[in-house]
């Protein structure tokens, strides 16, 4: 919600309803969501570029990357939270918000495809050969030994690789700025689309307590947490799985591109499906459809055609996992408003914690993958990997995601807002807004008579 800095104080009045109108008459300046986005964008682009820059220092490189990565993630959150919360401020109609969410997620996935293609094509022009593992390298000292081997290689290809990553970072940073400008110029928030008038402002911490005690929100976040972790594990390890377990070293970029293209093209399909059959049904059908293909890819022998089929099927489920939880969140906020009609302006809290759990699952996914592969003896840039690594990769792209998806679907079963309740909430909110508007008109008339 925009921050307001009041330029006149509250005035006491003998007419209770008039106080509200006097407060609304106070002049205020507003830091809108698009303005917050445009303010954070230059710093986010600079920090992103510095992530890919290799400083000429012998010590402290880890701290360099840690600091700028944390800064970048913080600034991306400054973009993502208001960007996501704008959904509640462009319309009060559920169908229009669902449509806006579908467009938003389609463009987000399309942007991911574009970013993957740009970085893949630029970095892919530099050939970085794999390193054959000498027979003396054991599982316990593989990381140290491989690092020593990397240092003995020709530094020319490494310099070219660094330059390629920086060029790709510059191009993606330019696209980041372009998109932020388009969003800031082209979108205007409509606060009246979201708010119910109230004369009892609620503090942030009290609002946070109310939000975190809302049962529908907690159940939606819990299901979203497990299904997101499942697909993040799949996406994060699928390239390694294709390279080492399936042996498609030269195809993995195309396979990842097939996943993202499939997701982009099927988001409109899921938008139609949730409109026709309901959001909970779409969640069960969409997310569970990946399970048989995830099992198939590890049980069958390595086959490029089957791998592409699995990639397309995974993309279809990824589209559902991208779209549906974000499409369900506005329904939760509407349900919250009905239960707490005098507590308003908490949309940013709902969306910010949603973004937080997205980043949390991303961190958990990276931690699980890194620790598991390191424990199995993964060798960086190795031409081949030990058997234990291949078994671990099969677990990370099949067994673990399937288990997480099943847990997430069980939690979604507890989610209380079905299509019937959505319609009831829509009707109740409409009645509440009409009552609020009529009360405001009455207060305006009373104020005019007093003046």
Coordinates of C-alpha atoms in Angstrom, one line a residue:
X1 CA 0.0 0.0 0.0
X2 CA 1.4 3.5 -0.8
X3 CA 2.9 5.4 2.1
X4 CA 1.1 8.6 3.0
X5 CA 2.7 11.6 4.7
X6 CA -0.1 13.8 6.0
X7 CA 0.3 17.6 5.7
X8 CA -2.5 18.4 8.1
X9 CA -3.6 16.8 11.4
X10 CA -6.8 15.0 12.3
X11 CA -9.6 17.3 13.4
X12 CA -12.0 16.4 16.0
X13 CA -15.7 16.8 15.1
X14 CA -19.0 16.4 16.9
X15 CA -20.3 14.4 14.0
X16 CA -18.7 11.0 14.2
X17 CA -18.8 10.2 10.5
X18 CA -17.5 13.7 9.6
X19 CA -14.1 12.9 11.0
X20 CA -13.5 10.4 8.2
X21 CA -14.3 13.0 5.6
X22 CA -12.0 15.5 7.2
X23 CA -9.1 13.0 7.2
X24 CA -9.8 12.1 3.5
X25 CA -9.7 15.9 2.7
X26 CA -6.1 16.2 4.1
X27 CA -3.6 16.6 1.3
X28 CA -1.0 13.8 1.0
X29 CA 1.8 12.9 -1.2
X30 CA 2.1 9.3 -2.2
X31 CA 5.0 7.0 -3.0
X32 CA 3.3 4.7 -5.4
X33 CA 4.2 1.1 -6.3
X34 CA 5.6 2.1 -9.8
X35 CA 7.7 4.8 -8.2
X36 CA 9.2 2.3 -5.8
X37 CA 10.0 0.0 -8.7
X38 CA 11.7 2.7 -10.8
X39 CA 13.8 3.9 -7.8
X40 CA 15.2 0.4 -7.1
X41 CA 15.9 -0.5 -10.7
X42 CA 19.2 1.3 -11.3
X43 CA 20.8 -0.1 -8.2
X44 CA 19.5 -3.6 -9.0
X45 CA 21.0 -3.5 -12.4
X46 CA 24.4 -2.3 -11.1
X47 CA 24.5 -5.0 -8.4
X48 CA 23.5 -7.7 -10.9
X49 CA 26.4 -6.6 -13.2
X50 CA 28.8 -6.7 -10.3
X51 CA 27.8 -10.3 -9.5
X52 CA 29.3 -11.4 -12.9
X53 CA 32.3 -9.1 -12.6
X54 CA 35.5 -10.9 -11.4
X55 CA 37.5 -8.5 -9.1
X56 CA 41.3 -8.6 -9.4
X57 CA 41.8 -9.5 -5.8
X58 CA 43.5 -12.5 -4.4
X59 CA 41.4 -12.7 -1.2
X60 CA 37.8 -11.8 -0.4
X61 CA 36.2 -12.9 -3.7
X62 CA 33.6 -14.9 -1.8
X63 CA 32.7 -11.9 0.3
X64 CA 32.4 -9.8 -2.8
X65 CA 29.9 -12.2 -4.4
X66 CA 28.0 -12.7 -1.2
X67 CA 27.6 -9.0 -0.6
X68 CA 26.4 -8.1 -4.1
X69 CA 24.2 -11.2 -4.4
X70 CA 22.4 -10.2 -1.2
X71 CA 22.1 -6.6 -2.4
X72 CA 20.7 -7.8 -5.7
X73 CA 18.2 -10.1 -4.1
X74 CA 17.1 -7.3 -1.7
X75 CA 16.6 -4.9 -4.6
X76 CA 14.8 -7.5 -6.7
X77 CA 12.4 -7.9 -3.8
X78 CA 11.8 -4.1 -3.9
X79 CA 10.7 -4.7 -7.5
X80 CA 8.8 -7.9 -7.1
X81 CA 6.6 -7.1 -4.0
X82 CA 5.0 -3.9 -5.5
X83 CA 4.9 -5.4 -8.9
X84 CA 2.9 -8.4 -7.6
X85 CA 0.8 -6.4 -5.3
X86 CA -0.4 -4.1 -8.1
X87 CA -2.8 -6.9 -9.1
X88 CA -5.0 -5.9 -6.2
X89 CA -4.9 -2.2 -7.2
X90 CA -5.9 -2.3 -10.9
X91 CA -9.4 -3.8 -10.5
X92 CA -11.8 -5.0 -7.9
X93 CA -13.3 -7.7 -10.2
X94 CA -12.1 -11.2 -9.6
X95 CA -12.2 -12.1 -13.3
X96 CA -10.1 -9.1 -14.3
X97 CA -7.5 -9.8 -11.6
X98 CA -7.3 -13.4 -12.7
X99 CA -6.8 -12.2 -16.3
X100 CA -4.1 -9.7 -15.2
X101 CA -2.4 -12.5 -13.3
X102 CA -2.4 -14.7 -16.3
X103 CA -0.9 -12.0 -18.5
X104 CA 1.7 -11.2 -15.8
X105 CA 2.8 -14.8 -15.4
X106 CA 2.9 -15.4 -19.2
X107 CA 5.2 -12.4 -19.6
X108 CA 7.3 -13.5 -16.6
X109 CA 7.9 -17.0 -18.0
X110 CA 8.5 -15.4 -21.4
X111 CA 11.1 -13.2 -19.8
X112 CA 12.7 -16.2 -18.3
X113 CA 12.8 -17.8 -21.7
X114 CA 14.3 -14.7 -23.2
X115 CA 16.9 -14.4 -20.4
X116 CA 17.8 -18.1 -20.8
X117 CA 18.2 -17.8 -24.5
X118 CA 20.3 -14.6 -24.3
X119 CA 22.7 -15.8 -21.7
X120 CA 22.8 -19.3 -23.3
X121 CA 23.6 -18.0 -26.7
X122 CA 26.2 -15.5 -25.6
X123 CA 28.0 -17.7 -23.1
X124 CA 27.5 -20.7 -25.4
X125 CA 29.8 -19.1 -28.0
X126 CA 32.7 -19.7 -25.7
X127 CA 33.8 -23.3 -25.5
X128 CA 34.6 -24.4 -22.0
X129 CA 35.9 -28.0 -22.3
X130 CA 35.2 -30.5 -19.5
X131 CA 38.0 -31.9 -17.5
X132 CA 38.7 -35.6 -17.5
X133 CA 39.0 -37.0 -14.0
X134 CA 42.4 -38.5 -13.2
X135 CA 42.3 -41.9 -11.7
X136 CA 44.0 -40.8 -8.5
X137 CA 41.1 -38.5 -7.6
X138 CA 39.0 -40.0 -4.9
X139 CA 35.6 -39.1 -3.5
X140 CA 37.0 -37.5 -0.4
X141 CA 39.4 -35.1 -2.2
X142 CA 37.7 -34.6 -5.5
X143 CA 36.8 -30.9 -5.0
X144 CA 40.3 -29.9 -4.0
X145 CA 42.0 -31.9 -6.7
X146 CA 39.6 -30.7 -9.4
X147 CA 40.2 -27.1 -8.3
X148 CA 43.9 -27.6 -8.7
X149 CA 43.4 -29.0 -12.1
X150 CA 41.2 -26.1 -13.1
X151 CA 44.0 -23.7 -12.2
X152 CA 46.5 -25.5 -14.5
X153 CA 44.3 -25.0 -17.6
X154 CA 44.8 -22.4 -20.2
X155 CA 43.4 -19.1 -18.8
X156 CA 42.4 -17.8 -22.3
X157 CA 39.2 -19.6 -22.4
X158 CA 38.4 -18.6 -18.8
X159 CA 38.9 -14.9 -19.7
X160 CA 36.6 -15.3 -22.7
X161 CA 34.0 -16.9 -20.5
X162 CA 34.2 -14.0 -18.0
X163 CA 33.7 -11.5 -20.8
X164 CA 30.8 -13.4 -22.2
X165 CA 29.0 -13.5 -18.8
X166 CA 29.5 -9.8 -18.4
X167 CA 28.2 -9.0 -21.9
X168 CA 25.1 -11.2 -21.1
X169 CA 24.7 -9.4 -17.8
X170 CA 24.8 -6.0 -19.6
X171 CA 22.1 -7.1 -22.1
X172 CA 19.8 -8.5 -19.4
X173 CA 20.3 -5.4 -17.3
X174 CA 19.3 -3.2 -20.2
X175 CA 16.1 -5.3 -20.6
X176 CA 15.5 -5.0 -16.8
X177 CA 15.6 -1.2 -17.1
X178 CA 13.3 -1.2 -20.2
X179 CA 10.7 -3.3 -18.5
X180 CA 10.8 -1.2 -15.3
X181 CA 10.2 2.0 -17.4
X182 CA 7.3 0.4 -19.3
X183 CA 5.7 -0.7 -16.0
X184 CA 6.1 2.6 -14.3
X185 CA 4.8 4.6 -17.2
X186 CA 2.1 2.3 -18.3
X187 CA 0.5 1.2 -15.0
X188 CA -1.5 3.3 -12.6
X189 CA -2.7 1.9 -9.3
X190 CA -6.3 2.5 -8.4
X191 CA -6.5 2.5 -4.6
X192 CA -10.3 2.7 -4.6
X193 CA -10.3 -0.7 -6.5
X194 CA -9.0 -2.4 -3.3
X195 CA -9.9 -0.5 -0.3
X196 CA -13.0 -0.4 1.8
X197 CA -13.3 2.9 3.6
X198 CA -12.5 2.7 7.3
X199 CA -11.9 5.3 10.0
X200 CA -9.7 2.9 12.1
X201 CA -6.2 2.6 10.7
X202 CA -4.4 -0.5 11.9
X203 CA -0.7 -0.6 12.7
X204 CA 1.7 -2.7 10.6
X205 CA 2.5 -5.2 13.3
X206 CA -1.2 -5.7 14.2
X207 CA -1.9 -6.1 10.5
X208 CA 0.9 -8.7 10.2
X209 CA -0.6 -10.6 13.2
X210 CA -4.0 -10.6 11.5
X211 CA -2.6 -11.8 8.2
X212 CA -0.5 -14.6 9.7
X213 CA -3.5 -15.8 11.6
X214 CA -5.7 -16.0 8.5
X215 CA -6.2 -19.8 8.0
X216 CA -6.7 -19.7 4.2
X217 CA -3.5 -17.7 3.7
X218 CA -1.4 -20.1 5.8
X219 CA -2.8 -23.2 4.0
X220 CA -2.2 -21.6 0.6
X221 CA 1.3 -20.7 1.5
X222 CA 2.0 -24.2 2.9
X223 CA 0.9 -25.9 -0.3
X224 CA 2.7 -23.3 -2.4
X225 CA 5.9 -23.9 -0.4
X226 CA 6.0 -27.6 -1.1
X227 CA 5.0 -27.5 -4.8
X228 CA 7.4 -24.6 -5.5
X229 CA 10.3 -26.5 -3.8
X230 CA 9.5 -29.5 -6.0
X231 CA 9.7 -27.6 -9.3
X232 CA 12.7 -25.5 -8.1
X233 CA 14.6 -28.8 -7.4
X234 CA 13.6 -30.1 -10.8
X235 CA 14.6 -26.9 -12.7
X236 CA 17.8 -26.5 -10.7
X237 CA 19.1 -30.0 -11.3
X238 CA 17.6 -30.9 -14.7
X239 CA 20.6 -29.5 -16.7
X240 CA 23.0 -31.6 -14.7
X241 CA 20.7 -34.6 -15.0
X242 CA 20.6 -34.2 -18.8
X243 CA 24.4 -33.6 -19.0
X244 CA 25.7 -36.4 -16.9
X245 CA 22.9 -39.0 -16.2
X246 CA 21.3 -39.0 -19.6
X247 CA 24.5 -38.0 -21.5
X248 CA 23.0 -35.1 -23.5
X249 CA 25.7 -32.6 -22.9
X250 CA 25.1 -30.6 -26.1
X251 CA 21.3 -30.7 -25.8
X252 CA 20.6 -29.5 -22.2
X253 CA 20.1 -25.8 -23.2
X254 CA 17.6 -26.8 -25.8
X255 CA 15.8 -29.1 -23.3
X256 CA 15.6 -26.3 -20.7
X257 CA 14.3 -24.0 -23.5
X258 CA 11.6 -26.5 -24.3
X259 CA 10.5 -26.5 -20.7
X260 CA 10.1 -22.8 -20.5
X261 CA 8.5 -22.4 -24.0
X262 CA 6.0 -25.1 -23.0
X263 CA 5.2 -23.2 -19.8
X264 CA 4.8 -19.9 -21.7
X265 CA 2.4 -21.3 -24.3
X266 CA 0.2 -23.3 -21.8
X267 CA -0.4 -20.5 -19.2
X268 CA -3.4 -19.2 -21.3
X269 CA -4.7 -22.8 -21.4
X270 CA -4.6 -23.0 -17.6
X271 CA -6.3 -19.6 -17.4
X272 CA -9.2 -21.0 -19.4
X273 CA -9.2 -24.2 -17.4
X274 CA -9.4 -22.5 -14.0
X275 CA -12.2 -20.3 -15.3
X276 CA -14.1 -23.3 -16.6
X277 CA -13.5 -25.9 -13.8
X278 CA -12.3 -23.8 -10.8
X279 CA -8.9 -23.1 -9.3
X280 CA -8.6 -26.0 -6.9
X281 CA -9.4 -28.5 -9.7
X282 CA -6.8 -26.8 -11.9
X283 CA -4.2 -27.1 -9.1
X284 CA -4.8 -30.9 -8.8
X285 CA -4.8 -31.6 -12.5
X286 CA -2.0 -29.2 -13.5
X287 CA 0.6 -29.9 -10.8
X288 CA -0.1 -33.7 -10.6
X289 CA 0.2 -34.1 -14.4
X290 CA 4.0 -33.9 -14.1
X291 CA 4.3 -37.0 -11.8
X292 CA 4.1 -39.8 -14.4
X293 CA 6.6 -38.1 -16.6
X294 CA 9.1 -37.5 -13.8
X295 CA 8.9 -41.2 -13.0
X296 CA 9.2 -42.1 -16.6
X297 CA 12.4 -40.1 -17.3
X298 CA 14.4 -42.0 -14.6
X299 CA 13.0 -45.5 -15.2
X300 CA 13.4 -45.6 -19.0
X301 CA 16.7 -45.8 -20.8
X302 CA 18.3 -42.6 -22.0
X303 CA 16.4 -41.4 -25.0
X304 CA 16.4 -37.9 -26.4
X305 CA 12.8 -38.0 -27.8
X306 CA 11.4 -39.2 -24.4
X307 CA 13.5 -36.5 -22.7
X308 CA 11.9 -33.8 -24.9
X309 CA 8.5 -35.2 -24.2
X310 CA 9.1 -35.1 -20.4
X311 CA 10.5 -31.5 -20.8
X312 CA 7.3 -30.4 -22.6
X313 CA 5.1 -32.1 -19.9
X314 CA 7.1 -30.6 -17.1
X315 CA 6.7 -27.2 -18.7
X316 CA 2.9 -27.7 -18.7
X317 CA 3.0 -28.3 -15.0
X318 CA 5.5 -25.5 -14.4
X319 CA 2.9 -23.2 -16.0
X320 CA 0.2 -24.4 -13.5
X321 CA 2.7 -24.0 -10.6
X322 CA 3.6 -20.5 -11.8
X323 CA 0.0 -19.3 -12.4
X324 CA -2.4 -20.9 -10.0
X325 CA -1.0 -19.9 -6.5
X326 CA -0.6 -16.3 -7.6
X327 CA -4.2 -16.4 -9.0
X328 CA -5.5 -17.8 -5.7
X329 CA -3.9 -15.1 -3.5
X330 CA -6.3 -12.3 -4.4
X331 CA -9.2 -14.6 -3.4
X332 CA -7.5 -15.0 0.0
X333 CA -7.2 -11.3 0.4
X334 CA -10.9 -10.8 -0.4
X335 CA -11.8 -13.4 2.2
X336 CA -9.6 -11.6 4.7
X337 CA -11.4 -8.3 4.0
X338 CA -14.7 -9.9 4.7
X339 CA -13.5 -11.2 8.0
X340 CA -11.8 -7.9 9.0
X341 CA -13.7 -5.2 7.2
X342 CA -12.3 -2.5 9.5
X343 CA -8.7 -3.5 8.8
X344 CA -7.5 -2.4 5.4
X345 CA -4.3 -1.7 3.4
X346 CA -2.6 -5.1 4.1
X347 CA -2.2 -6.2 0.5
X348 CA 1.5 -5.6 0.5
X349 CA 1.9 -7.8 3.6
X350 CA 0.2 -10.7 1.8
X351 CA 2.3 -10.3 -1.3
X352 CA 5.6 -9.7 0.5
X353 CA 5.4 -12.9 2.5
X354 CA 4.4 -14.7 -0.6
X355 CA 7.6 -13.4 -2.3
X356 CA 9.5 -14.2 0.9
X357 CA 8.5 -17.9 0.7
X358 CA 9.4 -18.0 -3.0
X359 CA 12.9 -16.9 -2.1
X360 CA 13.0 -19.2 0.9
X361 CA 12.1 -22.2 -1.3
X362 CA 14.8 -21.1 -3.8
X363 CA 17.4 -21.0 -1.0
X364 CA 16.3 -24.4 0.4
X365 CA 16.4 -25.9 -3.1
X366 CA 20.0 -24.6 -3.7
X367 CA 21.0 -25.8 -0.2
X368 CA 19.6 -29.3 -0.7
X369 CA 21.1 -29.6 -4.2
X370 CA 24.5 -28.4 -3.3
X371 CA 24.9 -30.5 -0.1
X372 CA 23.5 -33.6 -1.8
X373 CA 25.8 -33.4 -4.8
X374 CA 28.9 -32.5 -2.7
X375 CA 28.2 -35.4 -0.4
X376 CA 27.9 -37.7 -3.5
X377 CA 31.3 -36.5 -4.8
X378 CA 30.3 -34.1 -7.6
X379 CA 33.3 -32.9 -9.7
X380 CA 33.0 -29.4 -11.1
X381 CA 33.4 -29.3 -14.9
X382 CA 34.1 -33.1 -15.0
X383 CA 33.4 -34.9 -18.2
X384 CA 31.8 -37.6 -16.2
X385 CA 30.6 -38.1 -12.6
X386 CA 30.7 -40.9 -10.1
X387 CA 27.8 -43.3 -10.0
X388 CA 26.6 -41.8 -6.7
X389 CA 26.2 -38.4 -8.3
X390 CA 24.0 -39.9 -11.0
X391 CA 21.8 -41.7 -8.4
X392 CA 21.6 -38.4 -6.5
X393 CA 20.5 -36.5 -9.6
X394 CA 17.8 -39.0 -10.2
X395 CA 16.5 -38.5 -6.7
X396 CA 16.6 -34.7 -7.1
X397 CA 14.7 -34.6 -10.4
X398 CA 12.2 -37.4 -9.7
X399 CA 11.7 -39.0 -6.3
X400 CA 12.0 -35.9 -4.1
X401 CA 9.9 -33.6 -6.4
X402 CA 7.2 -36.3 -6.6
X403 CA 7.1 -36.6 -2.8
X404 CA 6.9 -32.8 -2.4
X405 CA 4.2 -32.5 -5.0
X406 CA 2.1 -35.1 -3.2
X407 CA 2.5 -33.3 0.1
X408 CA 1.7 -29.9 -1.5
X409 CA -1.5 -31.3 -3.0
X410 CA -2.6 -32.7 0.3
X411 CA -2.2 -29.3 1.8
X412 CA -4.1 -27.7 -1.0
X413 CA -6.9 -30.1 -0.1
X414 CA -7.2 -28.2 3.2
X415 CA -7.5 -24.8 1.3
X416 CA -11.0 -23.6 2.1
X417 CA -11.9 -21.3 -0.8
X418 CA -13.6 -23.2 -3.6
X419 CA -15.6 -21.7 -6.4
X420 CA -18.8 -21.6 -4.4
X421 CA -17.1 -19.6 -1.6
X422 CA -15.5 -17.4 -4.1
X423 CA -18.9 -16.4 -5.5
X424 CA -20.3 -15.8 -2.0
X425 CA -17.3 -13.6 -1.1
X426 CA -17.6 -11.6 -4.3
X427 CA -21.3 -10.9 -3.6
X428 CA -20.6 -10.0 0.1
X429 CA -17.7 -7.7 -0.9
X430 CA -19.9 -6.0 -3.4
X431 CA -22.6 -5.4 -0.8
X432 CA -20.1 -4.2 1.7
X433 CA -18.6 -1.7 -0.8
X434 CA -22.1 -0.4 -1.7
X435 CA -22.8 0.1 1.9
X436 CA -19.5 1.9 2.4
X437 CA -20.2 4.1 -0.6
X438 CA -23.7 5.0 0.6
X439 CA -22.2 5.8 4.0
X440 CA -19.6 8.1 2.4
X441 CA -22.2 9.9 0.4
X442 CA -24.3 10.5 3.6
X443 CA -21.2 11.8 5.4
X444 CA -20.5 14.2 2.5
X445 CA -24.0 15.5 2.7
X446 CA -23.7 16.0 6.5
X447 CA -20.3 17.7 6.0
X448 CA -21.7 20.1 3.4
X449 CA -24.7 21.0 5.7
X450 CA -22.3 21.7 8.6
X451 CA -20.1 23.9 6.5

